[in-house]
Tab-separated table of C-alpha atoms in Angstrom:
chain	number	residue	atom	x	y	z
U	68	MET	CA	132.425	120.607	276.984
U	69	GLY	CA	134.546	123.293	275.493
U	70	ASN	CA	138.232	123.875	275.670
U	71	ASP	CA	137.726	126.189	278.632
U	72	PHE	CA	136.500	123.266	280.732
U	73	TYR	CA	139.668	121.239	280.020
U	74	ARG	CA	141.909	124.175	280.892
U	75	LYS	CA	140.115	124.710	284.196
U	76	LEU	CA	140.150	120.995	285.004
U	77	GLY	CA	143.855	120.733	284.136
U	78	ALA	CA	144.689	123.777	286.236
U	79	SER	CA	142.747	122.370	289.185
U	80	PHE	CA	144.625	119.045	288.900
U	81	LEU	CA	147.968	120.859	288.822
U	82	ILE	CA	147.022	123.001	291.803
U	83	SER	CA	145.821	119.994	293.805
U	84	ALA	CA	149.063	118.124	293.055
U	85	GLY	CA	151.034	121.136	294.234
U	86	VAL	CA	148.995	121.479	297.425
U	87	ILE	CA	149.380	117.784	298.304
U	88	TYR	CA	153.133	117.967	297.656
U	89	ALA	CA	153.500	121.129	299.743
U	90	ILE	CA	151.577	119.624	302.666
U	91	GLU	CA	153.811	116.549	302.611
U	92	ARG	CA	156.971	118.666	302.533
U	93	VAL	CA	155.820	120.796	305.453
U	94	GLY	CA	154.909	117.693	307.444
U	95	SER	CA	158.290	116.092	306.872
U	96	LEU	CA	160.116	119.301	307.810
U	97	ILE	CA	158.107	119.568	311.026
U	98	ALA	CA	158.949	115.950	311.859
U	99	ARG	CA	162.629	116.648	311.187
U	100	SER	CA	162.586	119.692	313.456
U	101	TYR	CA	161.032	117.601	316.254
U	102	GLU	CA	163.832	115.052	315.883
U	103	ILE	CA	166.484	117.773	315.970
U	104	ALA	CA	164.881	119.251	319.104
U	105	ALA	CA	164.807	115.819	320.747
U	106	LEU	CA	168.493	115.261	319.965
U	107	TYR	CA	169.317	118.702	321.313
U	108	GLU	CA	167.505	117.993	324.586
U	109	ALA	CA	169.248	114.639	324.937
U	110	ASN	CA	172.662	116.262	324.289
U	111	MET	CA	173.324	113.908	321.373
U	112	PHE	CA	174.889	116.377	318.984
U	113	ASN	CA	176.936	113.773	317.115
U	114	ALA	CA	173.854	111.907	315.821
U	115	LEU	CA	172.054	113.342	312.813
U	116	PRO	CA	168.336	112.748	312.424
U	117	GLU	CA	167.408	110.390	309.628
U	118	THR	CA	164.025	111.823	308.748
U	119	HIS	CA	162.896	111.017	305.252
U	120	ILE	CA	162.338	114.204	303.251
U	121	THR	CA	159.523	113.512	300.799
U	122	SER	CA	160.211	113.627	297.102
U	123	PHE	CA	157.888	114.155	294.153
U	124	PHE	CA	157.306	110.446	293.547
U	125	ASP	CA	156.738	109.320	297.175
U	126	ASN	CA	152.991	109.875	297.049
U	127	ILE	CA	151.509	108.207	293.963
U	128	PHE	CA	148.765	110.811	293.632
U	129	VAL	CA	151.111	113.757	293.112
U	130	PRO	CA	152.719	112.602	289.829
U	131	ILE	CA	149.413	111.197	288.546
U	132	LEU	CA	147.558	114.444	289.222
U	133	ALA	CA	150.416	116.499	287.773
U	134	PHE	CA	150.570	114.376	284.618
U	135	LEU	CA	146.797	114.443	284.082
U	136	GLY	CA	146.740	118.163	284.799
U	137	MET	CA	149.409	118.877	282.194
U	138	ILE	CA	147.665	116.727	279.592
U	139	LEU	CA	144.266	118.336	280.177
U	140	PHE	CA	145.725	121.835	280.364
U	141	VAL	CA	147.542	121.464	277.037
U	142	TYR	CA	144.533	119.767	275.439
U	143	GLY	CA	142.377	122.733	276.458
U	144	PHE	CA	144.139	125.158	274.164
U	145	PRO	CA	142.495	125.500	270.755
U	146	LYS	CA	144.297	124.240	267.708
U	147	LYS	CA	145.049	126.569	264.820
U	148	ILE	CA	142.946	125.663	261.805
U	149	LYS	CA	143.824	127.161	258.423
């Protein structure tokens, strides 16, 4: 297992963390837009929807994958030997 393997594995972990986070954000924005549309149809303009917008630490897998990805990605670079 060379350094190239660790760089590829780290990059794949970072990409998977980003994809999971993006999917969660899109899902929460779609849910928020449904709530806004429902309030608009019910003529309740004074009430604001209280949809929870996901953050980075809401899903436990996103920070774990991002942390492991950064560690493996940095570890994959060769060290300078004199």
